[in-house]
Amino acid sequence: MFREASEAGQVARRQRAANAGVLDALGKRLRGDSPRAVVTLARGSSDCAATFARYLIERRAGVLTSSASPSVASVYDSVPDMHGALVIAISQSGRSPDLCTAAARAKRQGATILALVNDAGSPLARDADICLPLHAGPERSVAATKSFIASLTAALDLIAHWTEDVGLSAALDALPDQLDAAWQCDWTPALPLLESVRSLYVAGRGHGFGIAQEAALKFKETCGFHAEAYSAAEIRHGPMAIVGKGFPVLMFGQSDASLESIADLARDFTARGATVLRAGVPGEGGVVLPVITADPLTAPVLAIASFYRMVNALAVRRGLDPDSPPHLRKVTETV
């Protein structure tokens, strides 16, 4: 896991160069015939990447985006009308039966299938209308890291080409070197605070929410304790009730319109005596985790790269093997 996560900068360089031609054609196609809706199709870490993609597409392309439930097709044998929709299927392996079934059924119902997949020879990639390879290379750790970051960078590059966003393209040009720098960020002050915890919240908002979801998943997967991700807005609707003295909260923020609400929530947590870990969130109190200053759309990608180094170290500190979590396999085959 440590080695693979450290390769994120290399992956971003390779992916951006390799996919330029496909993305030029895809961007032109989407501008000429904009989909009436976008539907994401994913499981696990890939579904966290789909959350990230949803905010990008709705904000920057202005197209309604929703997450599909694969079991509607694979278990209930029913697929809604997909005419004119773009289905973005995100997968590391491209081999999970429920995703392949749902994508095939959506295609028969009139959808265009775009596969963001690391294995370009997989059934999902082969049967899609368009394949956008992640180019993450082999990933042997059960916990996905570089392939998750590759899913985020692919989504960013898709939007940059779709909307002809020169600023985002420039941010993506800078991203590989920034990912190398993010890997060096020192989050070790978090380790003694999290070494013996049994439960934790991860909070983010907007473009940082998918990152919060992924961080919570990785805590559970590699460190063996309960972690739950919430939007900084949603957390006030009930979950706030159990946050008291010493309760740990990891907070992600980026410098956009969502930041003040996240900072305000951090102030409330601090006032309650919670143990607050801040990644890109301003304010007093708690532990500040260093992040790389970047475009608000790429900042969450950099933050998760820094997080991966910390969570790998935390798993080892808790006496666990982050590469081989119990009861899990690299390719999860659900139906």
Coordinates of C-alpha atoms in Angstrom, one line a residue:
M1 CA 0.0 0.0 0.0
F2 CA 2.8 2.4 0.9
R3 CA 4.7 1.9 -2.3
E4 CA 1.6 2.0 -4.5
A5 CA 0.2 5.2 -2.9
S6 CA 3.6 6.9 -3.4
E7 CA 3.2 6.3 -7.2
A8 CA 0.2 8.7 -7.6
G9 CA 2.3 11.5 -9.2
Q10 CA 3.7 9.1 -11.7
V11 CA 0.3 7.7 -12.5
A12 CA -1.2 11.2 -13.0
R13 CA 1.7 12.1 -15.5
R14 CA 1.2 8.8 -17.4
Q15 CA -2.6 9.1 -17.5
R16 CA -2.8 12.7 -18.7
A17 CA -0.4 12.0 -21.6
A18 CA -1.9 8.7 -22.6
N19 CA -5.6 9.8 -22.6
A20 CA -5.2 13.2 -24.3
G21 CA -6.5 11.9 -27.7
V22 CA -9.4 10.0 -26.3
L23 CA -10.4 13.0 -24.1
D24 CA -10.2 15.5 -27.0
A25 CA -12.6 13.4 -29.0
L26 CA -14.9 12.7 -26.0
G27 CA -15.0 16.4 -25.0
K28 CA -16.0 17.4 -28.6
R29 CA -18.7 14.6 -28.6
L30 CA -20.2 15.7 -25.2
R31 CA -20.3 19.4 -26.3
G32 CA -22.0 18.5 -29.5
D33 CA -24.6 16.2 -28.0
S34 CA -24.8 16.9 -24.3
P35 CA -26.3 14.0 -22.3
R36 CA -29.7 14.7 -20.7
A37 CA -28.4 13.2 -17.5
V38 CA -25.3 11.4 -16.2
V39 CA -25.5 8.3 -14.1
T40 CA -22.6 6.9 -12.1
L41 CA -22.1 3.2 -11.6
A42 CA -19.5 2.0 -9.0
R43 CA -18.8 0.2 -5.7
G44 CA -16.4 0.7 -2.8
S45 CA -13.6 3.3 -3.4
S46 CA -14.8 3.7 -7.0
D47 CA -18.2 4.9 -5.7
C48 CA -16.4 7.5 -3.5
A49 CA -14.7 8.7 -6.8
A50 CA -18.2 8.8 -8.4
T51 CA -19.3 11.2 -5.6
F52 CA -16.3 13.4 -6.5
A53 CA -17.3 13.2 -10.2
R54 CA -20.9 14.1 -9.5
Y55 CA -20.0 17.4 -8.0
L56 CA -17.7 18.2 -10.9
I57 CA -20.3 17.4 -13.5
E58 CA -23.2 19.2 -11.9
R59 CA -21.1 22.3 -11.1
R60 CA -19.0 22.6 -14.2
A61 CA -21.0 20.9 -17.0
G62 CA -24.4 21.7 -15.5
V63 CA -25.8 18.2 -16.1
L64 CA -28.0 16.4 -13.6
T65 CA -26.0 13.5 -12.1
S66 CA -27.1 10.6 -10.0
S67 CA -25.7 7.3 -8.7
A68 CA -27.2 4.1 -10.0
S69 CA -28.0 1.1 -7.8
P70 CA -26.5 -1.9 -9.6
S71 CA -28.8 -4.3 -7.9
V72 CA -31.8 -2.8 -9.7
A73 CA -30.4 -4.6 -12.8
S74 CA -28.4 -7.5 -11.4
V75 CA -30.9 -8.6 -8.7
Y76 CA -34.3 -7.1 -9.6
D77 CA -33.9 -7.4 -13.4
S78 CA -35.2 -3.9 -14.0
V79 CA -33.5 -0.9 -15.6
P80 CA -35.2 2.6 -16.1
D81 CA -35.2 4.4 -19.4
M82 CA -31.6 5.5 -20.1
H83 CA -32.2 7.1 -23.5
G84 CA -29.8 10.0 -23.9
A85 CA -28.0 9.4 -20.6
L86 CA -24.3 9.0 -20.1
V87 CA -23.4 6.2 -17.7
I88 CA -20.0 6.5 -16.2
A89 CA -18.9 3.1 -14.8
I90 CA -15.9 3.4 -12.5
S91 CA -14.0 0.2 -11.6
Q92 CA -10.4 -0.8 -10.8
S93 CA -10.9 -4.4 -12.1
G94 CA -13.8 -4.0 -14.5
R95 CA -14.9 -7.5 -13.5
S96 CA -17.6 -7.3 -10.8
P97 CA -20.6 -9.1 -12.2
D98 CA -23.2 -6.6 -10.9
L99 CA -21.4 -3.6 -12.5
C100 CA -21.0 -5.4 -15.8
T101 CA -24.7 -6.5 -15.8
A102 CA -25.9 -3.0 -14.9
A103 CA -23.8 -1.4 -17.6
A104 CA -25.0 -3.9 -20.2
R105 CA -28.6 -3.4 -19.3
A106 CA -28.2 0.4 -19.3
K107 CA -26.7 0.2 -22.8
R108 CA -29.7 -1.8 -24.0
Q109 CA -31.9 0.9 -22.6
G110 CA -30.3 3.6 -24.6
A111 CA -27.4 4.8 -22.5
T112 CA -23.9 5.6 -23.7
I113 CA -21.4 3.7 -21.4
L114 CA -18.1 5.4 -20.5
A115 CA -15.8 3.1 -18.5
L116 CA -13.1 4.5 -16.2
V117 CA -11.3 1.3 -15.5
N118 CA -7.7 0.3 -14.7
D119 CA -7.8 -3.1 -16.5
A120 CA -8.4 -2.0 -20.1
G121 CA -8.9 -5.7 -21.1
S122 CA -11.7 -6.3 -18.6
P123 CA -15.3 -7.1 -19.6
L124 CA -16.5 -3.7 -18.5
A125 CA -13.9 -1.9 -20.6
R126 CA -14.5 -4.2 -23.6
D127 CA -18.3 -3.8 -23.6
A128 CA -18.3 0.0 -23.0
D129 CA -18.9 2.5 -25.8
I130 CA -15.9 4.4 -24.7
C131 CA -13.1 3.3 -22.4
L132 CA -11.0 5.8 -20.5
P133 CA -8.1 3.8 -19.0
L134 CA -6.9 4.8 -15.6
H135 CA -3.3 3.8 -16.3
A136 CA -2.5 3.2 -12.6
G137 CA -0.5 0.0 -13.4
P138 CA -0.6 -3.1 -11.3
E139 CA -2.1 -2.6 -7.8
R140 CA -1.7 -5.6 -5.5
S141 CA -2.6 -4.1 -2.1
V142 CA -6.3 -4.9 -1.4
A143 CA -6.7 -1.3 -0.3
A144 CA -7.0 0.8 -3.5
T145 CA -4.8 4.0 -3.4
K146 CA -3.2 5.0 -6.7
S147 CA -6.2 3.6 -8.7
F148 CA -8.6 5.8 -6.6
I149 CA -6.5 8.9 -7.3
A150 CA -6.3 7.9 -10.9
S151 CA -10.2 7.8 -11.0
L152 CA -10.3 11.3 -9.6
T153 CA -7.7 12.7 -12.1
A154 CA -9.6 11.0 -15.0
A155 CA -12.8 12.7 -13.9
L156 CA -11.1 16.0 -13.6
D157 CA -9.5 15.6 -17.1
L158 CA -12.9 14.6 -18.5
I159 CA -14.5 17.8 -17.2
A160 CA -11.5 19.9 -18.4
H161 CA -12.0 18.6 -21.9
W162 CA -15.8 18.6 -21.9
T163 CA -16.0 22.2 -20.8
E164 CA -12.8 23.5 -22.4
D165 CA -11.7 24.8 -19.0
V166 CA -8.2 26.2 -19.5
G167 CA -7.8 26.9 -15.8
L168 CA -8.5 23.4 -14.8
S169 CA -6.2 22.1 -17.5
A170 CA -3.4 24.2 -16.1
A171 CA -4.2 22.8 -12.6
L172 CA -3.9 19.3 -14.0
D173 CA -0.6 20.1 -15.5
A174 CA 0.7 21.0 -12.1
L175 CA -1.0 18.1 -10.3
P176 CA 1.7 15.4 -10.7
D177 CA 4.4 17.4 -9.1
Q178 CA 2.0 18.5 -6.4
L179 CA 1.1 14.8 -5.7
D180 CA 4.7 14.1 -5.2
A181 CA 4.9 16.9 -2.7
A182 CA 1.6 15.9 -1.0
W183 CA 3.1 12.4 -0.3
Q184 CA 5.8 14.1 1.8
C185 CA 3.4 16.0 4.0
D186 CA 3.8 15.1 7.6
W187 CA 0.6 13.8 9.2
T188 CA 2.3 11.9 11.9
P189 CA 0.9 14.1 14.7
A190 CA -2.4 12.3 14.0
L191 CA -1.0 8.9 14.9
P192 CA -1.0 9.0 18.7
L193 CA -4.5 10.6 18.7
L194 CA -5.9 7.8 16.5
E195 CA -3.9 4.8 17.7
S196 CA -6.6 3.5 20.1
V197 CA -9.8 5.0 18.8
R198 CA -12.8 2.8 18.2
S199 CA -15.0 5.3 16.3
L200 CA -14.5 8.5 14.2
Y201 CA -16.2 10.9 11.9
V202 CA -14.8 12.2 8.7
A203 CA -16.3 15.4 7.4
G204 CA -16.0 17.3 4.1
R205 CA -18.3 19.2 1.8
G206 CA -18.7 19.7 -1.9
H207 CA -15.7 18.5 -3.8
G208 CA -14.2 17.3 -0.6
F209 CA -17.1 15.0 0.3
G210 CA -16.0 12.0 -1.8
I211 CA -12.6 12.3 -0.3
A212 CA -14.1 12.1 3.2
Q213 CA -16.0 9.0 2.1
E214 CA -12.8 7.4 0.9
A215 CA -10.9 8.3 4.1
A216 CA -13.7 6.7 6.2
L217 CA -13.6 3.6 4.1
K218 CA -9.8 3.3 4.4
F219 CA -10.0 3.7 8.2
K220 CA -12.4 0.7 8.4
E221 CA -10.6 -1.3 5.8
T222 CA -7.0 -1.0 7.0
C223 CA -7.2 0.1 10.6
G224 CA -10.1 -2.0 11.8
F225 CA -12.3 0.6 13.5
H226 CA -15.6 2.3 12.7
A227 CA -15.4 5.5 10.7
E228 CA -18.3 7.3 9.1
A229 CA -18.2 10.1 6.5
Y230 CA -20.6 13.0 6.5
S231 CA -21.2 16.2 4.6
A232 CA -20.4 19.1 6.9
A233 CA -24.0 20.1 6.5
E234 CA -25.6 16.7 7.0
I235 CA -23.6 16.0 10.2
R236 CA -25.7 18.7 12.0
H237 CA -28.9 16.7 11.3
G238 CA -28.6 14.1 14.0
P239 CA -25.0 12.8 14.0
M240 CA -23.8 15.9 15.9
A241 CA -25.5 14.5 19.0
I242 CA -22.7 12.0 19.8
V243 CA -19.8 14.4 19.3
G244 CA -18.4 15.2 22.8
K245 CA -15.2 15.5 24.7
G246 CA -12.4 13.5 23.0
F247 CA -14.5 12.3 20.1
P248 CA -12.2 12.3 17.0
V249 CA -13.1 14.1 13.8
L250 CA -11.0 14.3 10.7
M251 CA -12.1 17.3 8.6
F252 CA -11.2 18.0 4.9
G253 CA -11.6 21.5 3.4
Q254 CA -10.7 23.3 0.2
S255 CA -10.7 27.0 -0.6
D256 CA -14.1 27.4 -2.3
A257 CA -17.6 28.4 -1.3
S258 CA -17.9 25.5 1.1
L259 CA -15.0 26.4 3.3
E260 CA -16.7 28.7 5.7
S261 CA -19.4 26.1 6.6
I262 CA -16.7 23.5 7.3
A263 CA -14.7 26.0 9.4
D264 CA -17.8 26.8 11.4
L265 CA -18.4 23.2 12.0
A266 CA -14.8 22.8 13.2
R267 CA -15.4 25.6 15.7
D268 CA -18.5 23.8 17.0
F269 CA -16.6 20.6 17.4
T270 CA -13.7 22.3 19.2
A271 CA -16.2 24.0 21.6
R272 CA -17.6 20.5 22.5
G273 CA -14.1 19.3 23.3
A274 CA -13.8 17.0 20.3
T275 CA -10.4 15.9 19.0
V276 CA -10.4 17.8 15.7
L277 CA -7.9 17.0 12.9
R278 CA -7.9 19.7 10.3
A279 CA -6.7 19.2 6.7
G280 CA -7.2 22.4 4.8
V281 CA -9.7 23.8 7.4
P282 CA -8.8 27.1 9.0
G283 CA -9.4 28.0 12.6
E284 CA -8.2 27.7 16.1
G285 CA -7.7 24.5 18.1
G286 CA -7.2 20.9 17.1
V287 CA -4.3 19.5 15.1
V288 CA -3.4 21.1 11.8
L289 CA -2.5 18.5 9.1
P290 CA -0.4 20.1 6.4
V291 CA -1.8 20.2 2.9
I292 CA -0.5 21.5 -0.5
T293 CA -2.1 24.8 -1.6
A294 CA -3.7 24.2 -5.0
D295 CA -6.8 24.8 -7.1
P296 CA -9.9 24.0 -5.1
L297 CA -10.8 21.2 -7.6
T298 CA -7.4 19.4 -7.3
A299 CA -6.8 20.2 -3.6
P300 CA -9.0 17.2 -2.4
V301 CA -6.9 14.9 -4.6
L302 CA -3.7 16.1 -2.9
A303 CA -5.3 15.8 0.6
I304 CA -6.2 12.1 0.1
A305 CA -2.6 11.4 -1.1
S306 CA -1.3 12.8 2.2
F307 CA -3.9 10.8 4.1
Y308 CA -2.9 7.5 2.5
R309 CA 0.6 7.8 3.9
M310 CA -0.8 8.5 7.4
V311 CA -3.4 5.7 7.4
N312 CA -0.9 3.1 6.2
A313 CA 1.3 4.1 9.2
L314 CA -1.7 4.0 11.5
A315 CA -2.6 0.5 10.5
V316 CA 1.0 -0.7 11.2
R317 CA 1.0 1.1 14.5
R318 CA -2.2 -0.7 15.5
G319 CA -0.6 -4.0 14.7
L320 CA -2.4 -4.6 11.4
D321 CA -1.4 -5.4 7.8
P322 CA -2.8 -2.7 5.6
D323 CA -2.1 -4.7 2.5
S324 CA -4.3 -7.7 3.5
P325 CA -7.4 -6.6 5.5
P326 CA -9.3 -9.5 7.0
H327 CA -12.3 -10.9 5.0
L328 CA -11.5 -8.8 1.9
R329 CA -10.1 -9.6 -1.6
K330 CA -8.7 -7.3 -4.3
V331 CA -11.5 -8.1 -6.8
T332 CA -14.9 -8.0 -5.0
E333 CA -17.4 -9.9 -7.1
T334 CA -21.0 -9.0 -6.1
V335 CA -24.2 -9.9 -8.0

